[in-house]
């Protein structure tokens, strides 16, 4: 497949010089858009699947933004990941297709101005803990997800989710958590 050859070429000869960090054996297949490579750190063995939009832009006056993707993480098709301050996806995370991850919003405060003309508003930073799995169509908007969490398909995560949780729904609520004493996933 031509796009794989192009992705490998860029990974070897272009991205290491354009990204803040671009790890070994990582690949970004046929991206939709990449904005702000100089603020992005991509770990080793990261695979970003086709038609994903990665952006890291200082639009909210909060200093230098960061978008980090940890070692061994796979980002699915058609993901949209937009950082204006900090989005950190730790190691060995899997995001399914059509996942949206952001630490900012379009401000809607002024009722007399079209929202598209209003400033971008900074909200809470995003962190997705190591080993987590983010289901299809999930939106993560200014929230932290702990280690080894599962976020069910179509969930909207607007509040922090603790380590070793299964969370579903809009807004996402924890429905199961791992109990290290009983060694069972227990319903909440
Ligand atoms: C969350 C998920 C992993 C199931 O986890 P589970 O521990 O097996 O959960 P269960 O099937 O026992 O469901 C527990 C409850 O949550 C509900 N539930 C499960 N997934 C849900 C979802 N995505 N949204 C809302 N509710 C959901 C179930 O209906 C059930 O409710 P009930 O107790 O009222 O019947 C699965 O439903 C899911 O959403 N997987 C994501 C699949 C995906 O996106 N794959 C992409 C390929 S990478």
PDB file of N, CA, C and O in Angstrom, residues 59 105-121:
ATOM      1  N   UNK A  59      -3.484  28.467  21.380  1.00  0.00           N
ATOM      2  CA  UNK A  59      -4.583  29.381  21.023  1.00  0.00           C
ATOM      3  C   UNK A  59      -5.201  30.077  22.218  1.00  0.00           C
ATOM      4  O   UNK A  59      -6.051  30.940  22.055  1.00  0.00           O
ATOM      5  N   UNK A 105     -12.501  24.450  24.401  1.00  0.00           N
ATOM      6  CA  UNK A 105     -13.862  24.564  23.853  1.00  0.00           C
ATOM      7  C   UNK A 105     -13.952  25.832  23.020  1.00  0.00           C
ATOM      8  O   UNK A 105     -13.212  26.784  23.265  1.00  0.00           O
ATOM      9  N   UNK A 106     -14.912  25.891  22.125  1.00  0.00           N
ATOM     10  CA  UNK A 106     -15.292  27.174  21.534  1.00  0.00           C
ATOM     11  C   UNK A 106     -16.100  27.904  22.597  1.00  0.00           C
ATOM     12  O   UNK A 106     -17.076  27.368  23.117  1.00  0.00           O
ATOM     13  N   UNK A 107     -15.702  29.120  22.911  1.00  0.00           N
ATOM     14  CA  UNK A 107     -16.483  29.886  23.871  1.00  0.00           C
ATOM     15  C   UNK A 107     -17.829  30.258  23.225  1.00  0.00           C
ATOM     16  O   UNK A 107     -17.883  30.552  22.029  1.00  0.00           O
ATOM     17  N   UNK A 108     -18.894  30.206  24.023  1.00  0.00           N
ATOM     18  CA  UNK A 108     -20.229  30.599  23.520  1.00  0.00           C
ATOM     19  C   UNK A 108     -20.797  31.738  24.375  1.00  0.00           C
ATOM     20  O   UNK A 108     -21.984  32.064  24.302  1.00  0.00           O
ATOM     21  N   UNK A 109     -19.891  32.390  25.191  1.00  0.00           N
ATOM     22  CA  UNK A 109     -20.347  33.328  26.222  1.00  0.00           C
ATOM     23  C   UNK A 109     -21.139  34.511  25.667  1.00  0.00           C
ATOM     24  O   UNK A 109     -22.125  34.940  26.256  1.00  0.00           O
ATOM     25  N   UNK A 110     -20.719  35.038  24.519  1.00  0.00           N
ATOM     26  CA  UNK A 110     -21.360  36.238  23.977  1.00  0.00           C
ATOM     27  C   UNK A 110     -22.533  35.833  23.080  1.00  0.00           C
ATOM     28  O   UNK A 110     -22.333  35.283  21.992  1.00  0.00           O
ATOM     29  N   UNK A 111     -23.770  36.127  23.500  1.00  0.00           N
ATOM     30  CA  UNK A 111     -24.923  35.680  22.709  1.00  0.00           C
ATOM     31  C   UNK A 111     -25.085  36.453  21.405  1.00  0.00           C
ATOM     32  O   UNK A 111     -25.857  36.047  20.530  1.00  0.00           O
ATOM     33  N   UNK A 112     -24.353  37.583  21.269  1.00  0.00           N
ATOM     34  CA  UNK A 112     -24.494  38.413  20.067  1.00  0.00           C
ATOM     35  C   UNK A 112     -23.444  38.105  19.009  1.00  0.00           C
ATOM     36  O   UNK A 112     -23.452  38.713  17.944  1.00  0.00           O
ATOM     37  N   UNK A 113     -22.520  37.224  19.322  1.00  0.00           N
ATOM     38  CA  UNK A 113     -21.445  36.941  18.372  1.00  0.00           C
ATOM     39  C   UNK A 113     -21.515  35.471  17.950  1.00  0.00           C
ATOM     40  O   UNK A 113     -21.683  34.596  18.815  1.00  0.00           O
ATOM     41  N   UNK A 114     -21.417  35.180  16.653  1.00  0.00           N
ATOM     42  CA  UNK A 114     -21.410  33.771  16.250  1.00  0.00           C
ATOM     43  C   UNK A 114     -20.297  33.014  16.994  1.00  0.00           C
ATOM     44  O   UNK A 114     -19.199  33.560  17.183  1.00  0.00           O
ATOM     45  N   UNK A 115     -20.587  31.833  17.399  1.00  0.00           N
ATOM     46  CA  UNK A 115     -19.625  31.068  18.211  1.00  0.00           C
ATOM     47  C   UNK A 115     -18.308  30.877  17.457  1.00  0.00           C
ATOM     48  O   UNK A 115     -17.228  30.930  18.059  1.00  0.00           O
ATOM     49  N   UNK A 116     -18.392  30.733  16.152  1.00  0.00           N
ATOM     50  CA  UNK A 116     -17.173  30.544  15.361  1.00  0.00           C
ATOM     51  C   UNK A 116     -16.217  31.741  15.489  1.00  0.00           C
ATOM     52  O   UNK A 116     -15.008  31.606  15.315  1.00  0.00           O
ATOM     53  N   UNK A 117     -16.772  32.914  15.833  1.00  0.00           N
ATOM     54  CA  UNK A 117     -15.926  34.116  15.959  1.00  0.00           C
ATOM     55  C   UNK A 117     -15.469  34.353  17.401  1.00  0.00           C
ATOM     56  O   UNK A 117     -14.743  35.299  17.676  1.00  0.00           O
ATOM     57  N   UNK A 118     -15.930  33.524  18.318  1.00  0.00           N
ATOM     58  CA  UNK A 118     -15.561  33.725  19.722  1.00  0.00           C
ATOM     59  C   UNK A 118     -14.248  32.994  20.029  1.00  0.00           C
ATOM     60  O   UNK A 118     -13.865  32.064  19.328  1.00  0.00           O
ATOM     61  N   UNK A 119     -13.554  33.450  21.092  1.00  0.00           N
ATOM     62  CA  UNK A 119     -12.241  32.845  21.365  1.00  0.00           C
ATOM     63  C   UNK A 119     -12.341  31.395  21.823  1.00  0.00           C
ATOM     64  O   UNK A 119     -13.387  30.945  22.294  1.00  0.00           O
ATOM     65  N   UNK A 120     -11.234  30.708  21.685  1.00  0.00           N
ATOM     66  CA  UNK A 120     -11.127  29.338  22.189  1.00  0.00           C
ATOM     67  C   UNK A 120     -10.875  29.425  23.698  1.00  0.00           C
ATOM     68  O   UNK A 120     -10.048  30.219  24.150  1.00  0.00           O
ATOM     69  N   UNK A 121     -11.619  28.632  24.439  1.00  0.00           N
ATOM     70  CA  UNK A 121     -11.548  28.690  25.908  1.00  0.00           C
ATOM     71  C   UNK A 121     -10.761  27.479  26.415  1.00  0.00           C
ATOM     72  O   UNK A 121     -11.063  26.335  26.019  1.00  0.00           O
TER      73      UNK A 121
END
